[in-house]
Amino acid sequence: MESLKGKTAWVTGASAGIGAATARALCSEGAHVLLSARRTDRLAALAEELDSAEVLPLDVCDAAQVKAAVAGRQLDVVVACAGLARGLDLIQDGNPEDWAVTLDTNLKGVLHVVHAALPGMLQQGHGDLVLLGSVAGRQVYPAGNVYNASKYGVRAVYESLRMDAGGKGVRFTTVDPGMVQSEFTLARLGDPEAAAKVYENMQPLTPQDVAEAVLFAVTRPAHVNIGEIVLWPTCQSSTRDVSRDS
């Protein structure tokens, strides 16, 4: 395991869930962590908890804001975690405004982070750029439609990074989890009872499980690039099939 001491890690979507867990994991191994999200109160609370952290509030949908936040900084690790989904409408019944928010955050937001961070990483000749994808970017599921499209897009960004910028010292990784118990589902459904039922009688992944996968990838020796990590709960066999306890 390579040390993260003296390195700077930037995590977007750091106010909750996988992003917050990833920030904790990176900081626990010695990294100075830059915390980005829209909810500044949560970022401030997390920064207080960590040994070495800095708050950089931003909305990943705003390209200029993202670029300005890290201008002139050396970034050794970048983890693009910001993401969301809105509703479970069939595509023929969907809300184009929800589609726009999903694509702007999950796909364009990732591109904005890549565009802000990658030139400097290439110039310094090293670094880790990790994209938080999903098994939904590998298999569609009923009523997943635009969320699926956004995560297939993240996978395409990852493959494009390898084609366009691979072999120059920067490592690219996509981490694609299955069902993770976090605020994501509540934000998607807007109903605490409905969100709780999603995880009823099954053991989903935790944000910490995913954070450990990210940490594993970015602490390999410099000549090793863990390109793709797919994590499923043991009880989940596909994006639509989950074995539940009776």
PDB file of C-alpha atoms in Angstrom:
ATOM      1  CA  MET A   1       0.000   0.000   0.000  1.00  0.00           C
ATOM      2  CA  GLU A   2       1.360   3.404  -1.046  1.00  0.00           C
ATOM      3  CA  SER A   3       1.100   6.192   1.515  1.00  0.00           C
ATOM      4  CA  LEU A   4      -1.150   9.207   0.979  1.00  0.00           C
ATOM      5  CA  LYS A   5       0.814  11.356   3.436  1.00  0.00           C
ATOM      6  CA  GLY A   6       1.609  14.742   1.952  1.00  0.00           C
ATOM      7  CA  LYS A   7      -0.873  14.246  -0.893  1.00  0.00           C
ATOM      8  CA  THR A   8      -3.933  16.314  -1.693  1.00  0.00           C
ATOM      9  CA  ALA A   9      -7.230  14.625  -2.539  1.00  0.00           C
ATOM     10  CA  TRP A  10     -10.293  16.395  -3.937  1.00  0.00           C
ATOM     11  CA  VAL A  11     -13.667  14.743  -3.367  1.00  0.00           C
ATOM     12  CA  THR A  12     -16.881  16.064  -4.912  1.00  0.00           C
ATOM     13  CA  GLY A  13     -20.224  15.039  -3.481  1.00  0.00           C
ATOM     14  CA  ALA A  14     -18.484  15.014  -0.107  1.00  0.00           C
ATOM     15  CA  SER A  15     -21.430  16.189   1.996  1.00  0.00           C
ATOM     16  CA  ALA A  16     -22.957  12.729   2.450  1.00  0.00           C
ATOM     17  CA  GLY A  17     -22.917   9.052   1.543  1.00  0.00           C
ATOM     18  CA  ILE A  18     -20.103   7.655  -0.564  1.00  0.00           C
ATOM     19  CA  GLY A  19     -18.421  11.041  -0.949  1.00  0.00           C
ATOM     20  CA  ALA A  20     -18.215  11.664   2.796  1.00  0.00           C
ATOM     21  CA  ALA A  21     -17.061   8.097   3.454  1.00  0.00           C
ATOM     22  CA  THR A  22     -14.390   8.438   0.771  1.00  0.00           C
ATOM     23  CA  ALA A  23     -13.140  11.695   2.274  1.00  0.00           C
ATOM     24  CA  ARG A  24     -12.845   9.993   5.664  1.00  0.00           C
ATOM     25  CA  ALA A  25     -10.998   7.019   4.179  1.00  0.00           C
ATOM     26  CA  LEU A  26      -8.494   9.169   2.285  1.00  0.00           C
ATOM     27  CA  CYS A  27      -7.860  11.407   5.289  1.00  0.00           C
ATOM     28  CA  SER A  28      -7.348   8.360   7.527  1.00  0.00           C
ATOM     29  CA  GLU A  29      -4.387   7.417   5.326  1.00  0.00           C
ATOM     30  CA  GLY A  30      -2.781  10.847   5.586  1.00  0.00           C
ATOM     31  CA  ALA A  31      -4.227  12.833   2.677  1.00  0.00           C
ATOM     32  CA  HIS A  32      -5.211  16.487   2.935  1.00  0.00           C
ATOM     33  CA  VAL A  33      -8.769  16.409   1.624  1.00  0.00           C
ATOM     34  CA  LEU A  34     -10.574  19.135  -0.296  1.00  0.00           C
ATOM     35  CA  LEU A  35     -14.310  18.744   0.335  1.00  0.00           C
ATOM     36  CA  SER A  36     -16.744  19.904  -2.336  1.00  0.00           C
ATOM     37  CA  ALA A  37     -20.544  19.864  -2.506  1.00  0.00           C
ATOM     38  CA  ARG A  38     -23.399  22.340  -2.325  1.00  0.00           C
ATOM     39  CA  ARG A  39     -24.334  21.837   1.354  1.00  0.00           C
ATOM     40  CA  THR A  40     -21.714  23.942   3.095  1.00  0.00           C
ATOM     41  CA  ASP A  41     -22.975  23.205   6.611  1.00  0.00           C
ATOM     42  CA  ARG A  42     -22.358  19.501   6.130  1.00  0.00           C
ATOM     43  CA  LEU A  43     -18.961  20.102   4.577  1.00  0.00           C
ATOM     44  CA  ALA A  44     -17.970  22.279   7.530  1.00  0.00           C
ATOM     45  CA  ALA A  45     -19.063  19.585   9.995  1.00  0.00           C
ATOM     46  CA  LEU A  46     -17.079  16.935   8.119  1.00  0.00           C
ATOM     47  CA  ALA A  47     -14.008  19.166   7.944  1.00  0.00           C
ATOM     48  CA  GLU A  48     -14.162  19.600  11.730  1.00  0.00           C
ATOM     49  CA  GLU A  49     -14.176  15.826  12.100  1.00  0.00           C
ATOM     50  CA  LEU A  50     -11.150  15.203   9.865  1.00  0.00           C
ATOM     51  CA  ASP A  51      -7.481  15.732  10.692  1.00  0.00           C
ATOM     52  CA  SER A  52      -6.665  17.680   7.532  1.00  0.00           C
ATOM     53  CA  ALA A  53      -9.464  19.030   5.369  1.00  0.00           C
ATOM     54  CA  GLU A  54     -10.579  22.149   3.567  1.00  0.00           C
ATOM     55  CA  VAL A  55     -14.041  23.164   2.378  1.00  0.00           C
ATOM     56  CA  LEU A  56     -14.483  24.146  -1.279  1.00  0.00           C
ATOM     57  CA  PRO A  57     -18.249  24.578  -1.742  1.00  0.00           C
ATOM     58  CA  LEU A  58     -19.485  24.333  -5.314  1.00  0.00           C
ATOM     59  CA  ASP A  59     -22.122  22.954  -7.645  1.00  0.00           C
ATOM     60  CA  VAL A  60     -20.592  20.503 -10.137  1.00  0.00           C
ATOM     61  CA  CYS A  61     -23.166  21.653 -12.694  1.00  0.00           C
ATOM     62  CA  ASP A  62     -21.397  25.029 -12.847  1.00  0.00           C
ATOM     63  CA  ALA A  63     -18.255  24.562 -14.944  1.00  0.00           C
ATOM     64  CA  ALA A  64     -16.742  27.943 -14.058  1.00  0.00           C
ATOM     65  CA  GLN A  65     -17.284  27.368 -10.335  1.00  0.00           C
ATOM     66  CA  VAL A  66     -15.638  23.936 -10.507  1.00  0.00           C
ATOM     67  CA  LYS A  67     -12.637  25.225 -12.419  1.00  0.00           C
ATOM     68  CA  ALA A  68     -12.131  28.215 -10.112  1.00  0.00           C
ATOM     69  CA  ALA A  69     -12.285  26.049  -6.983  1.00  0.00           C
ATOM     70  CA  VAL A  70      -9.109  24.127  -7.790  1.00  0.00           C
ATOM     71  CA  ALA A  71      -7.255  26.584 -10.011  1.00  0.00           C
ATOM     72  CA  GLY A  72      -3.529  26.510  -9.249  1.00  0.00           C
ATOM     73  CA  ARG A  73      -3.746  23.572  -6.843  1.00  0.00           C
ATOM     74  CA  GLN A  74      -1.741  20.378  -7.084  1.00  0.00           C
ATOM     75  CA  LEU A  75      -4.166  17.470  -7.006  1.00  0.00           C
ATOM     76  CA  ASP A  76      -2.854  13.981  -6.379  1.00  0.00           C
ATOM     77  CA  VAL A  77      -6.197  12.209  -6.063  1.00  0.00           C
ATOM     78  CA  VAL A  78      -9.547  13.300  -7.484  1.00  0.00           C
ATOM     79  CA  VAL A  79     -12.754  11.393  -6.747  1.00  0.00           C
ATOM     80  CA  ALA A  80     -15.877  12.523  -8.603  1.00  0.00           C
ATOM     81  CA  CYS A  81     -18.705  11.312  -6.351  1.00  0.00           C
ATOM     82  CA  ALA A  82     -21.444  13.884  -6.893  1.00  0.00           C
ATOM     83  CA  GLY A  83     -24.546  12.183  -8.259  1.00  0.00           C
ATOM     84  CA  LEU A  84     -28.302  11.857  -7.946  1.00  0.00           C
ATOM     85  CA  ALA A  85     -31.460  10.424  -9.476  1.00  0.00           C
ATOM     86  CA  ARG A  86     -34.974  11.804  -9.652  1.00  0.00           C
ATOM     87  CA  GLY A  87     -38.015   9.542  -9.482  1.00  0.00           C
ATOM     88  CA  LEU A  88     -38.795   6.195 -11.072  1.00  0.00           C
ATOM     89  CA  ASP A  89     -41.038   7.248 -13.943  1.00  0.00           C
ATOM     90  CA  LEU A  90     -41.202   5.224 -17.125  1.00  0.00           C
ATOM     91  CA  ILE A  91     -39.475   7.084 -19.927  1.00  0.00           C
ATOM     92  CA  GLN A  92     -42.782   7.916 -21.628  1.00  0.00           C
ATOM     93  CA  ASP A  93     -44.010   9.498 -18.394  1.00  0.00           C
ATOM     94  CA  GLY A  94     -40.778  11.219 -17.395  1.00  0.00           C
ATOM     95  CA  ASN A  95     -40.204  14.842 -16.478  1.00  0.00           C
ATOM     96  CA  PRO A  96     -37.685  16.550 -18.795  1.00  0.00           C
ATOM     97  CA  GLU A  97     -36.671  18.872 -15.943  1.00  0.00           C
ATOM     98  CA  ASP A  98     -35.693  15.841 -13.850  1.00  0.00           C
ATOM     99  CA  TRP A  99     -33.800  14.447 -16.834  1.00  0.00           C
ATOM    100  CA  ALA A 100     -31.839  17.683 -17.168  1.00  0.00           C
ATOM    101  CA  VAL A 101     -30.880  17.739 -13.476  1.00  0.00           C
ATOM    102  CA  THR A 102     -29.784  14.084 -13.614  1.00  0.00           C
ATOM    103  CA  LEU A 103     -27.672  14.506 -16.740  1.00  0.00           C
ATOM    104  CA  ASP A 104     -26.235  17.855 -15.639  1.00  0.00           C
ATOM    105  CA  THR A 105     -25.108  16.421 -12.300  1.00  0.00           C
ATOM    106  CA  ASN A 106     -24.121  12.853 -13.123  1.00  0.00           C
ATOM    107  CA  LEU A 107     -22.567  13.311 -16.547  1.00  0.00           C
ATOM    108  CA  LYS A 108     -21.775  16.965 -17.200  1.00  0.00           C
ATOM    109  CA  GLY A 109     -20.718  17.351 -13.562  1.00  0.00           C
ATOM    110  CA  VAL A 110     -18.155  14.578 -14.003  1.00  0.00           C
ATOM    111  CA  LEU A 111     -16.905  16.204 -17.197  1.00  0.00           C
ATOM    112  CA  HIS A 112     -16.537  19.548 -15.401  1.00  0.00           C
ATOM    113  CA  VAL A 113     -14.445  17.899 -12.661  1.00  0.00           C
ATOM    114  CA  VAL A 114     -12.300  16.092 -15.233  1.00  0.00           C
ATOM    115  CA  HIS A 115     -11.805  19.288 -17.231  1.00  0.00           C
ATOM    116  CA  ALA A 116     -10.749  21.212 -14.118  1.00  0.00           C
ATOM    117  CA  ALA A 117      -8.373  18.587 -12.723  1.00  0.00           C
ATOM    118  CA  LEU A 118      -6.860  16.639 -15.594  1.00  0.00           C
ATOM    119  CA  PRO A 119      -4.610  19.256 -17.265  1.00  0.00           C
ATOM    120  CA  GLY A 120      -2.676  19.854 -14.045  1.00  0.00           C
ATOM    121  CA  MET A 121      -2.412  16.150 -13.320  1.00  0.00           C
ATOM    122  CA  LEU A 122      -1.034  15.490 -16.788  1.00  0.00           C
ATOM    123  CA  GLN A 123       1.431  18.354 -16.388  1.00  0.00           C
ATOM    124  CA  GLN A 124       2.747  16.949 -13.100  1.00  0.00           C
ATOM    125  CA  GLY A 125       2.853  13.455 -14.625  1.00  0.00           C
ATOM    126  CA  HIS A 126       1.012  11.583 -11.893  1.00  0.00           C
ATOM    127  CA  GLY A 127      -2.258  11.307 -10.012  1.00  0.00           C
ATOM    128  CA  ASP A 128      -5.433   9.287  -9.631  1.00  0.00           C
ATOM    129  CA  LEU A 129      -8.734  10.282 -11.199  1.00  0.00           C
ATOM    130  CA  VAL A 130     -11.599   8.146  -9.895  1.00  0.00           C
ATOM    131  CA  LEU A 131     -15.130   8.325 -11.288  1.00  0.00           C
ATOM    132  CA  LEU A 132     -18.048   7.035  -9.247  1.00  0.00           C
ATOM    133  CA  GLY A 133     -20.181   5.065 -11.671  1.00  0.00           C
ATOM    134  CA  SER A 134     -22.778   2.400 -10.983  1.00  0.00           C
ATOM    135  CA  VAL A 135     -23.818  -1.062 -12.055  1.00  0.00           C
ATOM    136  CA  ALA A 136     -26.654   0.956 -13.632  1.00  0.00           C
ATOM    137  CA  GLY A 137     -24.019   1.986 -16.175  1.00  0.00           C
ATOM    138  CA  ARG A 138     -23.546  -1.680 -17.092  1.00  0.00           C
ATOM    139  CA  GLN A 139     -27.122  -3.001 -16.977  1.00  0.00           C
ATOM    140  CA  VAL A 140     -30.351  -1.062 -17.407  1.00  0.00           C
ATOM    141  CA  TYR A 141     -33.356  -1.724 -15.195  1.00  0.00           C
ATOM    142  CA  PRO A 142     -37.063  -0.867 -15.502  1.00  0.00           C
ATOM    143  CA  ALA A 143     -37.708   2.865 -15.065  1.00  0.00           C
ATOM    144  CA  GLY A 144     -33.968   3.521 -14.793  1.00  0.00           C
ATOM    145  CA  ASN A 145     -33.865   5.150 -18.252  1.00  0.00           C
ATOM    146  CA  VAL A 146     -32.166   8.562 -17.854  1.00  0.00           C
ATOM    147  CA  TYR A 147     -30.260   7.584 -14.707  1.00  0.00           C
ATOM    148  CA  ASN A 148     -28.980   4.540 -16.605  1.00  0.00           C
ATOM    149  CA  ALA A 149     -28.031   6.797 -19.508  1.00  0.00           C
ATOM    150  CA  SER A 150     -26.104   9.129 -17.208  1.00  0.00           C
ATOM    151  CA  LYS A 151     -24.111   6.257 -15.702  1.00  0.00           C
ATOM    152  CA  TYR A 152     -23.434   4.651 -19.084  1.00  0.00           C
ATOM    153  CA  GLY A 153     -22.107   8.096 -19.956  1.00  0.00           C
ATOM    154  CA  VAL A 154     -19.741   8.070 -16.973  1.00  0.00           C
ATOM    155  CA  ARG A 155     -18.408   4.749 -18.184  1.00  0.00           C
ATOM    156  CA  ALA A 156     -17.844   6.282 -21.625  1.00  0.00           C
ATOM    157  CA  VAL A 157     -15.968   9.194 -20.023  1.00  0.00           C
ATOM    158  CA  TYR A 158     -13.734   6.692 -18.202  1.00  0.00           C
ATOM    159  CA  GLU A 159     -12.985   4.789 -21.416  1.00  0.00           C
ATOM    160  CA  SER A 160     -12.337   8.076 -23.235  1.00  0.00           C
ATOM    161  CA  LEU A 161      -9.869   9.131 -20.539  1.00  0.00           C
ATOM    162  CA  ARG A 162      -7.914   5.935 -21.089  1.00  0.00           C
ATOM    163  CA  MET A 163      -7.899   6.558 -24.851  1.00  0.00           C
ATOM    164  CA  ASP A 164      -7.170  10.283 -24.782  1.00  0.00           C
ATOM    165  CA  ALA A 165      -4.895  10.629 -21.752  1.00  0.00           C
ATOM    166  CA  GLY A 166      -3.733   7.135 -20.827  1.00  0.00           C
ATOM    167  CA  GLY A 167      -0.077   6.177 -20.581  1.00  0.00           C
ATOM    168  CA  LYS A 168       1.030   9.587 -19.293  1.00  0.00           C
ATOM    169  CA  GLY A 169       1.362   8.785 -15.596  1.00  0.00           C
ATOM    170  CA  VAL A 170      -2.191   9.559 -14.495  1.00  0.00           C
ATOM    171  CA  ARG A 171      -4.300   6.565 -13.454  1.00  0.00           C
ATOM    172  CA  PHE A 172      -8.000   6.351 -14.251  1.00  0.00           C
ATOM    173  CA  THR A 173     -10.493   4.268 -12.306  1.00  0.00           C
ATOM    174  CA  THR A 174     -14.231   3.745 -12.342  1.00  0.00           C
ATOM    175  CA  VAL A 175     -15.940   2.328  -9.259  1.00  0.00           C
ATOM    176  CA  ASP A 176     -19.362   0.857 -10.008  1.00  0.00           C
ATOM    177  CA  PRO A 177     -21.398  -0.197  -6.951  1.00  0.00           C
ATOM    178  CA  GLY A 178     -24.709  -1.982  -6.781  1.00  0.00           C
ATOM    179  CA  MET A 179     -27.254  -1.122  -4.098  1.00  0.00           C
ATOM    180  CA  VAL A 180     -25.780   1.165  -1.438  1.00  0.00           C
ATOM    181  CA  GLN A 181     -27.776   2.261   1.590  1.00  0.00           C
ATOM    182  CA  SER A 182     -27.454   6.030   1.718  1.00  0.00           C
ATOM    183  CA  GLU A 183     -29.442   9.247   1.357  1.00  0.00           C
ATOM    184  CA  PHE A 184     -29.413   8.707  -2.418  1.00  0.00           C
ATOM    185  CA  THR A 185     -32.618   6.647  -2.353  1.00  0.00           C
ATOM    186  CA  LEU A 186     -34.444   9.065  -0.066  1.00  0.00           C
ATOM    187  CA  ALA A 187     -33.482  11.949  -2.346  1.00  0.00           C
ATOM    188  CA  ARG A 188     -34.712   9.971  -5.343  1.00  0.00           C
ATOM    189  CA  LEU A 189     -38.060   8.886  -3.909  1.00  0.00           C
ATOM    190  CA  GLY A 190     -38.734  11.766  -1.522  1.00  0.00           C
ATOM    191  CA  ASP A 191     -40.447   9.413   0.931  1.00  0.00           C
ATOM    192  CA  PRO A 192     -38.633   7.958   3.968  1.00  0.00           C
ATOM    193  CA  GLU A 193     -40.967   4.955   4.176  1.00  0.00           C
ATOM    194  CA  ALA A 194     -40.556   4.089   0.495  1.00  0.00           C
ATOM    195  CA  ALA A 195     -36.784   4.537   0.760  1.00  0.00           C
ATOM    196  CA  ALA A 196     -36.607   2.186   3.759  1.00  0.00           C
ATOM    197  CA  LYS A 197     -38.531  -0.497   1.846  1.00  0.00           C
ATOM    198  CA  VAL A 198     -35.876  -0.540  -0.875  1.00  0.00           C
ATOM    199  CA  TYR A 199     -33.445  -2.095   1.620  1.00  0.00           C
ATOM    200  CA  GLU A 200     -35.975  -4.224   3.484  1.00  0.00           C
ATOM    201  CA  ASN A 201     -34.851  -7.788   4.296  1.00  0.00           C
ATOM    202  CA  MET A 202     -31.543  -7.492   2.450  1.00  0.00           C
ATOM    203  CA  GLN A 203     -28.010  -6.357   3.228  1.00  0.00           C
ATOM    204  CA  PRO A 204     -26.912  -3.592   0.854  1.00  0.00           C
ATOM    205  CA  LEU A 205     -23.451  -2.164   0.491  1.00  0.00           C
ATOM    206  CA  THR A 206     -22.496   0.697   2.792  1.00  0.00           C
ATOM    207  CA  PRO A 207     -20.783   3.920   1.730  1.00  0.00           C
ATOM    208  CA  GLN A 208     -17.735   2.665   3.657  1.00  0.00           C
ATOM    209  CA  ASP A 209     -17.597  -0.455   1.466  1.00  0.00           C
ATOM    210  CA  VAL A 210     -17.329   1.719  -1.625  1.00  0.00           C
ATOM    211  CA  ALA A 211     -14.845   4.097   0.006  1.00  0.00           C
ATOM    212  CA  GLU A 212     -12.559   1.158   0.805  1.00  0.00           C
ATOM    213  CA  ALA A 213     -12.581   0.189  -2.875  1.00  0.00           C
ATOM    214  CA  VAL A 214     -11.586   3.732  -3.845  1.00  0.00           C
ATOM    215  CA  LEU A 215      -8.822   3.717  -1.241  1.00  0.00           C
ATOM    216  CA  PHE A 216      -7.520   0.383  -2.520  1.00  0.00           C
ATOM    217  CA  ALA A 217      -7.274   1.720  -6.082  1.00  0.00           C
ATOM    218  CA  VAL A 218      -5.422   4.923  -5.215  1.00  0.00           C
ATOM    219  CA  THR A 219      -2.893   3.263  -2.901  1.00  0.00           C
ATOM    220  CA  ARG A 220      -1.504   0.743  -5.392  1.00  0.00           C
ATOM    221  CA  PRO A 221       2.131   1.078  -6.509  1.00  0.00           C
ATOM    222  CA  ALA A 222       2.576   3.664  -9.264  1.00  0.00           C
ATOM    223  CA  HIS A 223       2.929   1.035 -12.010  1.00  0.00           C
ATOM    224  CA  VAL A 224      -0.454  -0.550 -11.143  1.00  0.00           C
ATOM    225  CA  ASN A 225      -3.709   0.984 -12.409  1.00  0.00           C
ATOM    226  CA  ILE A 226      -6.889  -0.629 -11.088  1.00  0.00           C
ATOM    227  CA  GLY A 227      -9.127   0.430 -13.951  1.00  0.00           C
ATOM    228  CA  GLU A 228     -12.551  -0.936 -13.085  1.00  0.00           C
ATOM    229  CA  ILE A 229     -14.047  -2.025  -9.770  1.00  0.00           C
ATOM    230  CA  VAL A 230     -17.556  -3.491  -9.644  1.00  0.00           C
ATOM    231  CA  LEU A 231     -19.104  -4.079  -6.201  1.00  0.00           C
ATOM    232  CA  TRP A 232     -22.349  -5.939  -5.643  1.00  0.00           C
ATOM    233  CA  PRO A 233     -24.108  -6.780  -2.415  1.00  0.00           C
ATOM    234  CA  THR A 234     -23.841 -10.562  -2.165  1.00  0.00           C
ATOM    235  CA  CYS A 235     -27.631 -10.807  -2.308  1.00  0.00           C
ATOM    236  CA  GLN A 236     -27.915  -8.757  -5.533  1.00  0.00           C
ATOM    237  CA  SER A 237     -27.469 -10.743  -8.751  1.00  0.00           C
ATOM    238  CA  SER A 238     -28.366  -8.016 -11.267  1.00  0.00           C
ATOM    239  CA  THR A 239     -29.680  -4.472 -11.336  1.00  0.00           C
ATOM    240  CA  ARG A 240     -33.209  -5.823 -10.909  1.00  0.00           C
ATOM    241  CA  ASP A 241     -32.760  -9.049  -8.925  1.00  0.00           C
ATOM    242  CA  VAL A 242     -32.236  -9.099  -5.154  1.00  0.00           C
ATOM    243  CA  SER A 243     -32.630 -12.076  -2.814  1.00  0.00           C
ATOM    244  CA  ARG A 244     -34.412 -10.954   0.330  1.00  0.00           C
ATOM    245  CA  ASP A 245     -34.765 -12.715   3.647  1.00  0.00           C
ATOM    246  CA  SER A 246     -38.276 -13.934   4.296  1.00  0.00           C
TER     247      SER A 246
END
